[in-house]
Every structure is written in structure tokens, then in C-alpha cells.
Short mmCIF file of C-alpha atoms and ligand atoms in Angstrom, two decimals:
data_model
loop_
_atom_site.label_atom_id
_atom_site.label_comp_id
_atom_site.label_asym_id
_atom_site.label_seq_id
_atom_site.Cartn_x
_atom_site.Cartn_y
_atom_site.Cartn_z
CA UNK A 1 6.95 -5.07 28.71
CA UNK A 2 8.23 -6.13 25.33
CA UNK A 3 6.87 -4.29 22.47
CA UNK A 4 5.81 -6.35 19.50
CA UNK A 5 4.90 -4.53 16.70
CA UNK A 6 2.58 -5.87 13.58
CA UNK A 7 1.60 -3.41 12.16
CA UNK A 8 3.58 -2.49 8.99
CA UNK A 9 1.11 -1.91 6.42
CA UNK A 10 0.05 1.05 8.26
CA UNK A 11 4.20 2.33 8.44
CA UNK A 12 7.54 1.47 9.24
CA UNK A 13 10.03 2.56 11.74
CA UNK A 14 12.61 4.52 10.04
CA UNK A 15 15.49 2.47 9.46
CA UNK A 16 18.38 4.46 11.17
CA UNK A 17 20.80 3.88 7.99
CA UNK A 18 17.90 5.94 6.43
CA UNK A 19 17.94 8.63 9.59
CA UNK A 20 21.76 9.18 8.98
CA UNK A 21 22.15 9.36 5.76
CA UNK A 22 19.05 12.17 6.10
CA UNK A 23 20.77 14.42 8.96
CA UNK A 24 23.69 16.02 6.33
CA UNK A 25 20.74 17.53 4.33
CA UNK A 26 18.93 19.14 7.43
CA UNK A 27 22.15 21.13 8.65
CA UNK A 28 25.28 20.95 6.42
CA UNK A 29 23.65 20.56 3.40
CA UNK A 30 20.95 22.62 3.86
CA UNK A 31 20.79 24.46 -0.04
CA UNK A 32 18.11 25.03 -1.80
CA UNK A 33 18.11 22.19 -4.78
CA UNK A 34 17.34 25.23 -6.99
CA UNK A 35 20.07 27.34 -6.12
CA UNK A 36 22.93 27.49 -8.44
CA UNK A 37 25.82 27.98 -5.99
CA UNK A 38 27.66 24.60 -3.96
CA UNK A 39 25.16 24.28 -1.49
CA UNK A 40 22.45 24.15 -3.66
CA UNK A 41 23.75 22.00 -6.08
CA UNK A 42 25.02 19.20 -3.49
CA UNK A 43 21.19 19.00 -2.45
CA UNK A 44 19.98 18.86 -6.30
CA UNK A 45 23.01 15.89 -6.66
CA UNK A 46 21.62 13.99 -4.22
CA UNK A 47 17.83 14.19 -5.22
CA UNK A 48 19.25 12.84 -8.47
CA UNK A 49 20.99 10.26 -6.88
CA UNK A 50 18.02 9.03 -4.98
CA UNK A 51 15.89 9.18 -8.32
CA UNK A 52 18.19 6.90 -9.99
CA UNK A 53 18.19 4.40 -7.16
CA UNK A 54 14.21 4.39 -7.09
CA UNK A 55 14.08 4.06 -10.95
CA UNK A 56 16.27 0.82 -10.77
CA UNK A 57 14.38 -0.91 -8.26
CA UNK A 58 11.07 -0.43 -10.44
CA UNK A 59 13.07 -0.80 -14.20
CA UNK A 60 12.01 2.50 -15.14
CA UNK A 61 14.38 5.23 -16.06
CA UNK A 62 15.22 8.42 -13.69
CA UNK A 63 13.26 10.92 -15.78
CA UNK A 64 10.45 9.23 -14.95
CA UNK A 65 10.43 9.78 -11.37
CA UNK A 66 8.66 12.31 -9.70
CA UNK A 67 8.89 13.26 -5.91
CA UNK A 68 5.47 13.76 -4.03
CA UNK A 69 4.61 13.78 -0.59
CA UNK A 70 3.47 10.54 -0.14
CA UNK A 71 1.21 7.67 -1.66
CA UNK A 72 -1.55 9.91 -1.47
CA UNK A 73 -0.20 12.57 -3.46
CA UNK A 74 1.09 10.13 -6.22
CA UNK A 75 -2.16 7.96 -6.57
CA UNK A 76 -4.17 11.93 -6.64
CA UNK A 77 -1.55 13.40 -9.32
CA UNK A 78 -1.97 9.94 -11.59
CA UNK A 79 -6.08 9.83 -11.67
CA UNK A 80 -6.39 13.79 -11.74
CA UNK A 81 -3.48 14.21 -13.67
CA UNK A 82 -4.49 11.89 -15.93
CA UNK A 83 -8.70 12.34 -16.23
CA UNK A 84 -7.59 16.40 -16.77
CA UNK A 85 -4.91 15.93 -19.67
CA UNK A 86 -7.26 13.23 -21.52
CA UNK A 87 -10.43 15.08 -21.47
CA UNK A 88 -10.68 15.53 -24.94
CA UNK A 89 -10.17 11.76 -25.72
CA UNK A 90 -13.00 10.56 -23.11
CA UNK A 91 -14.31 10.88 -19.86
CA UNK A 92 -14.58 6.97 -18.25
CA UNK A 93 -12.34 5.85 -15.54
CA UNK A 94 -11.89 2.03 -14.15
CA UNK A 95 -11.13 1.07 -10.84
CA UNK A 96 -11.71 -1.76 -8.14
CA UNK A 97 -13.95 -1.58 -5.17
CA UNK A 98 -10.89 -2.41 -2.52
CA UNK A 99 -8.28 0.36 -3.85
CA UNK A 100 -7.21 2.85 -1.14
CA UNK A 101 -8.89 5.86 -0.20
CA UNK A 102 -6.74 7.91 -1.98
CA UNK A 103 -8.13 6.27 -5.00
CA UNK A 104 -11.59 5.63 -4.15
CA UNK A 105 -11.73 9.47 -2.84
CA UNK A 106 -10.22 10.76 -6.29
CA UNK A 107 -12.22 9.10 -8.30
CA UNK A 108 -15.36 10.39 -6.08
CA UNK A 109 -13.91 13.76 -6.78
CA UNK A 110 -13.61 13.14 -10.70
CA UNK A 111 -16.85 11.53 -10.71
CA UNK A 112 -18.72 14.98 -9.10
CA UNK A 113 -17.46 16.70 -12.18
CA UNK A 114 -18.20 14.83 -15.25
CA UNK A 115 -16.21 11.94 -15.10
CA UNK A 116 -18.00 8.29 -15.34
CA UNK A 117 -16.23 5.80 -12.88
CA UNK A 118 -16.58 1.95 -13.04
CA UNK A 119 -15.94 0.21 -10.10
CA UNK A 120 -15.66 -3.46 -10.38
CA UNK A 121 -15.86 -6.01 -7.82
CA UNK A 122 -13.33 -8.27 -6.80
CA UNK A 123 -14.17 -12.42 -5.71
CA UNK A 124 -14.50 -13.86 -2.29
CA UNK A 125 -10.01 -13.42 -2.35
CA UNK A 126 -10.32 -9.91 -3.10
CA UNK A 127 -8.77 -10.57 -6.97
CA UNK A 128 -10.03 -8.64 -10.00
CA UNK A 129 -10.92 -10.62 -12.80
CA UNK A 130 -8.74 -9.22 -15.59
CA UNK A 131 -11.92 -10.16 -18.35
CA UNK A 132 -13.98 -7.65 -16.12
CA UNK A 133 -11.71 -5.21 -16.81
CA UNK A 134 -11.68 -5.78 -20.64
CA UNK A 135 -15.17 -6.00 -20.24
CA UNK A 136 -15.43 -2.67 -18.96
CA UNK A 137 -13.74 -0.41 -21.59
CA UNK A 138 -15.20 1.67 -23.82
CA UNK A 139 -13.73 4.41 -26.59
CA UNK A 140 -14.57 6.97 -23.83
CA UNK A 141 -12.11 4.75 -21.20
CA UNK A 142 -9.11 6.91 -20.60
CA UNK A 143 -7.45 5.18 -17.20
CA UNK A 144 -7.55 2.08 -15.68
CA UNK A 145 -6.59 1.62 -11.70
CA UNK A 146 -5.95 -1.11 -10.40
CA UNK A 147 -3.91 -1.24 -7.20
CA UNK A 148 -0.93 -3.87 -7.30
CA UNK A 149 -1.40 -5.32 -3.70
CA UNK A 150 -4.05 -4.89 -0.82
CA UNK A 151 -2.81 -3.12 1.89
CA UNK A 152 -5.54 -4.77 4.26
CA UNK A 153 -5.73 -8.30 2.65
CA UNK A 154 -2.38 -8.61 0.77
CA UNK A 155 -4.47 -10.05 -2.36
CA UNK A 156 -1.72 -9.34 -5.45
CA UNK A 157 -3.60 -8.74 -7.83
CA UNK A 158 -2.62 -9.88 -11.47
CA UNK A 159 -1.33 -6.38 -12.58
CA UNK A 160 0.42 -7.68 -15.48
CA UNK A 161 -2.78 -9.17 -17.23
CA UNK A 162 -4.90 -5.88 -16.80
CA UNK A 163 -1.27 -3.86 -17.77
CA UNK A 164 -1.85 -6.08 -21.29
CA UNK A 165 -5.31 -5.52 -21.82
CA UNK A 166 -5.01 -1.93 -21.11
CA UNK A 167 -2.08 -1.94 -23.98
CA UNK A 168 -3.53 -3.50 -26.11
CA UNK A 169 -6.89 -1.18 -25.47
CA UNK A 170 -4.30 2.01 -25.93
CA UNK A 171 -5.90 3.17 -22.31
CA UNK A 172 -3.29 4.40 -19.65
CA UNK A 173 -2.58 2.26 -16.59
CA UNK A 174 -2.03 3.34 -12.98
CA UNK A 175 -1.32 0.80 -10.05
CA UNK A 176 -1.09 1.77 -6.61
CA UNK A 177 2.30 -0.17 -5.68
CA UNK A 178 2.70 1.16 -1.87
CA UNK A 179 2.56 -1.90 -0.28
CA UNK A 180 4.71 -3.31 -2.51
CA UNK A 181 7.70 -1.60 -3.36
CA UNK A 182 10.27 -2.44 -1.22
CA UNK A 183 8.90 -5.81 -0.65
CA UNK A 184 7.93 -7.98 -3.69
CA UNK A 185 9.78 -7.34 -7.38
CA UNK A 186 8.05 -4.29 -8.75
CA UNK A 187 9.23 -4.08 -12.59
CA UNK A 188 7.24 -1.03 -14.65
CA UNK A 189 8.07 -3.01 -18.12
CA UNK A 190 6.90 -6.47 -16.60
CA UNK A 191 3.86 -5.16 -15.06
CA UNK A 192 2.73 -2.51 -18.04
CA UNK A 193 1.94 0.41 -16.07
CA UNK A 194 2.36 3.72 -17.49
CA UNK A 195 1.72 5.17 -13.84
CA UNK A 196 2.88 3.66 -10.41
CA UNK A 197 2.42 5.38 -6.62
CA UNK A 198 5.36 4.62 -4.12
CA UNK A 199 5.01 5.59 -0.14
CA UNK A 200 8.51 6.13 1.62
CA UNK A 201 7.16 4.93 5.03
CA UNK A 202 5.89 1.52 4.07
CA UNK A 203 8.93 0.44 3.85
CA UNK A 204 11.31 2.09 6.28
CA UNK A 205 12.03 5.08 4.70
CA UNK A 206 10.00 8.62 6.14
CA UNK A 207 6.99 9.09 6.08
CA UNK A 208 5.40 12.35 3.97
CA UNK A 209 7.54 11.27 1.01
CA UNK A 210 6.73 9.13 -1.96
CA UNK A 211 6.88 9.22 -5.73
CA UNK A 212 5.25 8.55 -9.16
CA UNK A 213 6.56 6.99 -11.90
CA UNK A 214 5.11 8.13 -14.98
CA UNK A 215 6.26 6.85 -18.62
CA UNK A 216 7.58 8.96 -20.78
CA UNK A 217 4.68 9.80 -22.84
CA UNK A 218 2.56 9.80 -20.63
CA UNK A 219 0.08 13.12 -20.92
CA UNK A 220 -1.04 14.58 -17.13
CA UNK A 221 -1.73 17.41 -16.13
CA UNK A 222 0.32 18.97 -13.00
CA UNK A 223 -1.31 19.29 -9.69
CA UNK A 224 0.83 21.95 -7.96
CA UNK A 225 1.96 25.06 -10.00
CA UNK A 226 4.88 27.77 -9.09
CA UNK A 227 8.30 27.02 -9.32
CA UNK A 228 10.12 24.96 -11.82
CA UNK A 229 10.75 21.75 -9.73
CA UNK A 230 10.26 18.23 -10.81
CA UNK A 231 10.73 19.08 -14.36
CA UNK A 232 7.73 21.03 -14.29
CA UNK A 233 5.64 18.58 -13.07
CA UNK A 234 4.86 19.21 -9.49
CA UNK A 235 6.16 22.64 -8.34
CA UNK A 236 7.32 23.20 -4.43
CA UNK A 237 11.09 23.08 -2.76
CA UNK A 238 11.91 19.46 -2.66
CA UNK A 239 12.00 18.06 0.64
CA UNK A 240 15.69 17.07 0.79
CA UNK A 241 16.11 14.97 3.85
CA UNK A 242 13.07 12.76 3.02
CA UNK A 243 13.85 12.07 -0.57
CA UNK A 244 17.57 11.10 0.56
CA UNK A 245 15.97 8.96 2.93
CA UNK A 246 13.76 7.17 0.29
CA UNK A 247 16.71 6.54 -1.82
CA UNK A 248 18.64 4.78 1.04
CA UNK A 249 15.22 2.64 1.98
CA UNK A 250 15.01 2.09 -1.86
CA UNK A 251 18.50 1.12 -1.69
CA UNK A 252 18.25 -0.94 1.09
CA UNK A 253 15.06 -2.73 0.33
CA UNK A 254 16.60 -3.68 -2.93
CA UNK A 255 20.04 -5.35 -1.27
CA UNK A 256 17.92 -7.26 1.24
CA UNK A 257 14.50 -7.99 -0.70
CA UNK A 258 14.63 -11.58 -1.73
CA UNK A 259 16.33 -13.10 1.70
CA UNK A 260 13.55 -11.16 3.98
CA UNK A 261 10.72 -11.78 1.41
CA UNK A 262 11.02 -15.61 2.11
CA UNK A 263 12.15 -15.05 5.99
CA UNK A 264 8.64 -13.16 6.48
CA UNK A 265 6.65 -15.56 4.47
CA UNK A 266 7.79 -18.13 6.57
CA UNK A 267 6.80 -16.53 10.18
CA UNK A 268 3.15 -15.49 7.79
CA UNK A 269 2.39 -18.88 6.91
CA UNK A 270 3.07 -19.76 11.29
CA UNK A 271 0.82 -17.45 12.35
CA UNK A 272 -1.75 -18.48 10.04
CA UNK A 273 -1.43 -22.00 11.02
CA UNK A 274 -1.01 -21.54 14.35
CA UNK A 275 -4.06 -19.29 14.55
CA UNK A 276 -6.72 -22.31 12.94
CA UNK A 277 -5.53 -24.64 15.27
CA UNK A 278 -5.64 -22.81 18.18
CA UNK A 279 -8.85 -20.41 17.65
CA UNK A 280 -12.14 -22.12 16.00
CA UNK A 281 -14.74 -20.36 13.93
CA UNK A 282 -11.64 -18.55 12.78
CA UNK A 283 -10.70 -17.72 8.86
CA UNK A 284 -8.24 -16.45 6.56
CA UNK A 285 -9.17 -12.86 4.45
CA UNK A 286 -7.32 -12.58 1.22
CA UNK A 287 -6.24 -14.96 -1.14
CA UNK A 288 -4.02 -18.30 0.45
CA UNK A 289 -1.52 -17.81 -1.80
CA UNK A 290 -1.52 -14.39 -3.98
CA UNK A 291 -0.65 -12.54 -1.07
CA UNK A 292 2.37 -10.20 0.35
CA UNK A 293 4.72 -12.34 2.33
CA UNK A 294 3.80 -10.03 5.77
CA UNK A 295 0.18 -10.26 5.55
CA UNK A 296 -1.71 -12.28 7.89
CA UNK A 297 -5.74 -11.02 8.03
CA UNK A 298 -8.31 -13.26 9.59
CA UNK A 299 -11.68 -12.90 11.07
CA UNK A 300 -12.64 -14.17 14.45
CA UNK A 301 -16.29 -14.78 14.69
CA UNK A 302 -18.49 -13.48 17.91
CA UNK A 303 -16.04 -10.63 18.53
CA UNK A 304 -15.21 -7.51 17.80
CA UNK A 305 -11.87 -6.65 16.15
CA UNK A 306 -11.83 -3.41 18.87
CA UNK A 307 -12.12 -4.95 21.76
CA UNK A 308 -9.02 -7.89 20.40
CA UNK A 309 -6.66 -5.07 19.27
CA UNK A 310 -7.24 -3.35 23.09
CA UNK A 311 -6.63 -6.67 25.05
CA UNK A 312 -3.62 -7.46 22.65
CA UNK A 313 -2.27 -3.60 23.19
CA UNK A 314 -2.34 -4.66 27.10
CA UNK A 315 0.20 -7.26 26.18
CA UNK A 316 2.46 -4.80 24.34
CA UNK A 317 1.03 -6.11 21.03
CA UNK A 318 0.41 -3.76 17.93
CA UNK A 319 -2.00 -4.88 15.46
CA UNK A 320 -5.14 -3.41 13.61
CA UNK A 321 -8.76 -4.42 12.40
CA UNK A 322 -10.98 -4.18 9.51
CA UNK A 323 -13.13 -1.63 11.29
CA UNK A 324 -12.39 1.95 11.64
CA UNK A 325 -13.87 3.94 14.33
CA UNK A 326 -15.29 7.26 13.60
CA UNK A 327 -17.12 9.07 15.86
CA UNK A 328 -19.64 6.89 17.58
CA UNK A 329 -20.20 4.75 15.09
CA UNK A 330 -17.47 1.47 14.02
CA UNK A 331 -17.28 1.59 9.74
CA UNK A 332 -16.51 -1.95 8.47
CA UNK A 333 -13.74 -2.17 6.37
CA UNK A 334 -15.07 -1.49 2.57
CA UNK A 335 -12.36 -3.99 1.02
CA UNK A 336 -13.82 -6.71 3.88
CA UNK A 337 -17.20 -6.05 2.43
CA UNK A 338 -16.05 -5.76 -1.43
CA UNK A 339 -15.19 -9.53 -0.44
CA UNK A 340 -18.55 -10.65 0.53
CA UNK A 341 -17.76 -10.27 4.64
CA UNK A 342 -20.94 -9.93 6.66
CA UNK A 343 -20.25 -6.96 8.63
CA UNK A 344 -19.85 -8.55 11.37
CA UNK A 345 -16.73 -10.79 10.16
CA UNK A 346 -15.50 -7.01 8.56
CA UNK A 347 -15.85 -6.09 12.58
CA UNK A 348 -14.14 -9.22 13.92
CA UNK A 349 -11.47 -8.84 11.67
CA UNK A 350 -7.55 -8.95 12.40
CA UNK A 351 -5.06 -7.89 10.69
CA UNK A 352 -1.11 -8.47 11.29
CA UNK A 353 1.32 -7.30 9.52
CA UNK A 354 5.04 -8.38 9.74
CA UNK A 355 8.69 -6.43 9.35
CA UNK A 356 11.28 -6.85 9.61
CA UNK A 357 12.38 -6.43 13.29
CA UNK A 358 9.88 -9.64 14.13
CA UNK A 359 10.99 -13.17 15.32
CA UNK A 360 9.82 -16.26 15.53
CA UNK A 361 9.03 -15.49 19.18
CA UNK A 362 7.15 -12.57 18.37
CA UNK A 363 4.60 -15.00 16.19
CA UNK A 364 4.92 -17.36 19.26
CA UNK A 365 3.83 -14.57 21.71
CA UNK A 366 0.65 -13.55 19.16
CA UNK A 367 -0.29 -17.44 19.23
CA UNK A 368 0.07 -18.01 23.08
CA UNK A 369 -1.87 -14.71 23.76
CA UNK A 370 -4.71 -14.05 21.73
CA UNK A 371 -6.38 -17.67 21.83
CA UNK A 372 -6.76 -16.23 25.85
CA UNK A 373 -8.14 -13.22 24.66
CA UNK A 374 -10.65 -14.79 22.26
CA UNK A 375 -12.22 -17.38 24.75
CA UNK A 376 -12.56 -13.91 27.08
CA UNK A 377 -14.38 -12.22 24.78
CA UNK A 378 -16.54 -14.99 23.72
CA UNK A 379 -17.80 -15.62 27.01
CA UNK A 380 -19.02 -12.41 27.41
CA UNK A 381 -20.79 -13.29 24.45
CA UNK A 382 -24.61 -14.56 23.98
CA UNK A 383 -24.46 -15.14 20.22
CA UNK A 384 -21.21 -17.41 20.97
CA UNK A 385 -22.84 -19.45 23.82
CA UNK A 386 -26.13 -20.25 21.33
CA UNK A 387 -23.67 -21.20 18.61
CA UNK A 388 -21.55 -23.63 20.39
N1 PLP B 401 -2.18 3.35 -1.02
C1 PLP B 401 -2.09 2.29 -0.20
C2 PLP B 401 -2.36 0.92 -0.73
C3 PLP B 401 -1.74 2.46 1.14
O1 PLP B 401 -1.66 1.41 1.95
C4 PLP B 401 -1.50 3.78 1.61
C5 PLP B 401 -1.17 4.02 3.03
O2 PLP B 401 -1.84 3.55 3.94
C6 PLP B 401 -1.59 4.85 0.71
C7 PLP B 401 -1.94 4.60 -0.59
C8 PLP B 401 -1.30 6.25 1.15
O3 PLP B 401 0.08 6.46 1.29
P1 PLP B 401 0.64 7.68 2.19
O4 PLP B 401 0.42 7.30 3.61
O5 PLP B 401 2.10 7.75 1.84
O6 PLP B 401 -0.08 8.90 1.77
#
């Protein structure tokens, strides 16, 4: 059976420009980036190389690129770092009630010892309102976080508003940009950050690599101490092969960007269309038109998301729902629910999300498939059959 995977907001197959230009650095480059001799310094050239490639595709400048281990690490180091070095100055941290765990969990963290977190809501699209935001600070307000696309809904969220009230407010701002670097224009200057978090595996590059970007000036605090890596700033042997392989993705997203960007927004806006006129009491999550070009998240009412994504696996198709399932108990998606989702439309929830290895046939396959699946499900249901 045909494989068709949608499911690229949770990762990306490695692209396998990205897989060779990695395999020098596990065997015949194998120095230590710290090392003075050849070896070493061939693996601390090409860490440098792959910084300056990721600073161009965001505008910033190389120095203010740090490797971490991922989007987690970089969206941790940029609220700890951040709420630790600014203690003195205040205490109060804003962020949005559909950022990513690694955001929401951080600030949970910060919150347990002292610090004052604002979480404000988003509307029935999942956007912040940037006036909330202004609304919000206060002379204690040392960070604002406000993530630059939903990796659930695809919502963009207008980043480059809250980056000027947060300038203007002298407050430091962090956006969580892992869904969209390597997709949509990401431009530090245009967008006012001072701090940015980049995943490698989001957008074919490996996974268990990522990076901040931090500008200069910015005060934080390290997270990992010992050896003089990073500039000081995160301490550890860089992982060589990975951080090649983000440059190439880096390098590669930014060559092919704008041609895919429309090519996937096309086969989006398909799906979605093909979806309402094929399933009813169907509807779209996120906002119509602020969203990434890959993201296609609807609900399905009178089913559960679980029991679409297993009947779509039997047809080879890879997707994902709004609910996660822990133990014995099925979580509804907290950004579903930050949009004003019952949670039962956060647990009949779909979401798709294209790369770029899908075709038009793939989107064909989706729409001559699930409306099957749907009407199977629904009979099975009572609440459908008293609704009809
Ligand atoms: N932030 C967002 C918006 C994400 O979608 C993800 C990954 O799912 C992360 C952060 C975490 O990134 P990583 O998997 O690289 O730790």
C-alpha cells in the first residue's frame, strides 16, 4: 500500500541532501570542534558555516546564533534564560494560551518560583489581539512570548505588531518560530524579536537539533555550564553531524521557499474545499487566511478524531488529532479549547499537514477516503442519528 504521509508539523523526513552532507562529520571528520589541531578545526569550520547560513535566512547576524538540541531547548533557554538574567528589573512574564508545551511548561516552572505569568487568550481563529498584549504590561513585565505560528492550527499570529509594542515598552520579545522557519519568510528585524526558537526536524533537517537567535544585547542567563562552547552560552560538544545538517535544510529551505510555499497552499486550500463539500457538519480550525500554507485542521462532528486517524492509518494515511491520549483518559487539545472548541469538536478534530513529497493525488486519496470513513463512524453513532 502507498504511504501518504500528512503529518509534517509533527517532523520531517530527513532530506537525503541533508543525510550526505551529515555522513563526513560522523567518520572522516570526526574532531572535536574544540580541538585545535586539523580535525578539530574542519568540524568548528563547518559549525560556522552552518551558523552563517541560518543567520541569513532569519536577517540576523552569525553571532547571534546559538546551537541547542531542539525547539524545546531554545524556547526553555529564552524564557529561563531570560526571567533569571532580568530578575532584578521585574518578575512578570506574557504569553498566549495556545503556545507549545515547551512554553506553557516553562512558564509553569517560572511561575512555581516567583515569577507572575499572564496568559492571554486568543479569538475563535486562535489570533492574539496585539492591544491585549499592551494591555498586559506592567514596569515589572520583563518578556513577552508569543509564538509566530500554531503548530496545530497554523494561525500566524501578527508577531510584528506585539514585536512593536514590546519595543516600544523596552520589554524583550521571544517567538517560537518552529513551524515556521523553513517555510514562510522569517526576518528577526521585520518581526522585532530579540529571541527566536528554530527546530531542525520541522523542516527536513534532523531531528534533536535546533537553535536560538538571541540579539546582541540581549541579557540571559545560560542553561548548561562546563565547557566553553557556544560562546559561553550553552556549554556541551556540539553535535556536528546535526548542525551540518540544519545548515543544508536551512540552505535548502531558503533556495526552494517561495515556489513550494504557493505549491502547498494550493493542494491546502483543495483539501479544505474538498472536505466541506464532501463531509457535512464539518469545519475549519484556525484562521481562513492567516495560516501556514500546509495546514489543513478541521473538526468532524459525532466522531472521534482516534477512531478517524486509525481507519485512515488502514489506508496507509498519516495524519493526527487534537486529542492526545494519555493513559486511559483522551486530553483535548488545549489550543482547540483556547479557541472556544467544545471538547468534543477538540476530540473530533483533524489535523493534516502537508510537505513536500505530497501530490495532488495524495489530497485526492484523503478526499475519496475519509468521507467513507466518516459516514462509518457516524452510523455507529446515536448522537448523529438524533441530529440528522
Ligand atoms: N514549538 C513548536 C511550535 C513545535 O511545534 C514544537 C514541536 O512539536 C516544538 C516547539 C518543540 O520542538 P522540538 O521537537 O525540536 O523540541
Amino acid at each position: 500500500m502507498r504511504r501518504i504521509y500528512l503529518d509534517h508539523a509533527a517532523t520531517t523526513p530527513t532530506r537525503s541532501e541533508v543525510v550526505k552532507a551529515m555522513l563526513p562529520y560522523f567518520t572522516d571528520a570526526f574532531g572535536n570542534p574544540s580541538s585545535v589541531y586539523s580535525y578539530g578545526q574542519e568540524a568548528k569550520g563547518a559549525i560556522e558555516e552552518a551558523r552563517t547560513k541560518g543567520a541569513e535566512l532569519i536577517g540576523a547576524r552569525s553571532e547571534e546564533i546559538i546551537f541547542t538540541s531542539g525547539g524545546t531547548e531554545a524556547d526553555n533557554f529564552a524564557l529561563k534564560g531570560v526571567a533569571y538574567a532580568n530578575e532584578g528589573k521585574g518578575n512578570h512574564i506574557i504569553t498566549t494560551s495556545i503556545e507549545h508545551h515547551a512554553v506553557l511548561e516553562a512558564c509553569k516552572f517560572l511561575e512555581k518560583r516567583g515569577f507572575q505569568i499572564t496568559c492571554l487568550p486568543v479569538d475563535k481563529y486562535g489570533l492574539v489581539d496585539p492591544d491585549d498584549v499592551k494591555r498586559a504590561i506592567t514596569d515589572k513585565t520583563i518578556l513577552i512570548s508569543v509564538m509566530h505560528a500554531s503548530n496545530e492550527v497554523g494561525t500566524v499570529e501578527p508577531v510584528e505588531k506585539i514585536g512593536e509594542i514590546a519595543k516600544e515598552a523596552g520589554v524583550y520579545f521571544h517567538s517560537d518560530a518552529v513551524q515556521t522557519v523553513g517555510h514562510i519568510p522569517v526576518d528577526v528585524d521585520k518581526l522585532k524579536v530579540d529571541l527566536l526558537a528554530i527546530s531542525g526536524h520541522k523542516f527536513y533537517g534532523p531531528k534533536g537539533v535546533g537553535a536560538l537567535y538571541i540579539r546582541k544585547g540581549t541579557k540571559l542567563v545560560s542553561l548548561m555550564h562546563g565547557g566553553e562552547q557556544e560562546k559561553r552560552r550553552r556549554a556541551g560538544t556540539e553535535n556536528v553531524p546535526a548542525i551540518v545538517g540544519l545548515g543544508k535544510a536551512v540552505e535548502l529551505a531558503g533556495q526552494e521557499m517561495g515556489k513550494e510555499t504557493e505549491r502547498l497552499a494550493y493542494l491546502r486550500d483543495k483539501l479544505i474545499k474538498g472536505l466541506g463539500e464532501k463531509i457535512d457538519h464539518i469545519r475549519l480550525n484556525g484562521h481562513p487566511k492567516r495560516r501556514l500554507p500546509n495546514n489543513v485542521n478541521v473538526s468532524v462532528d459525532f466522531v472521534e478524531g482516534e477512531s478517524m486517524l486509525l481507519n485512515l492509518d488502514l489506508e496507509g494515511i498519516c495524519a493526527s488529532t487534537g486529542s492526545a491520549c494519555s493513559s486511559a483518559s483522551l486530553e483535548p487539545s488545549h489550543v482547540l479549547l483556547a479557541l472556544g472548541l467544545s471538547p468534543e469538536q477538540a476530540h473530533g478534530s483533524l489535523r493534516f499537514t502537508l510537505g513536500r513529497e505530497n501530490t495532488e493525488a495524495d489530497i485526492e486519496r484523503v478526499l475519496e477516503v475519509l468521507p467513507g470513513i466518516v459516514a462509518k463512524l457516524r452510523a455507529m453513532s446515536p448522537l448523529y442519528k438524533t441530529k440528522k
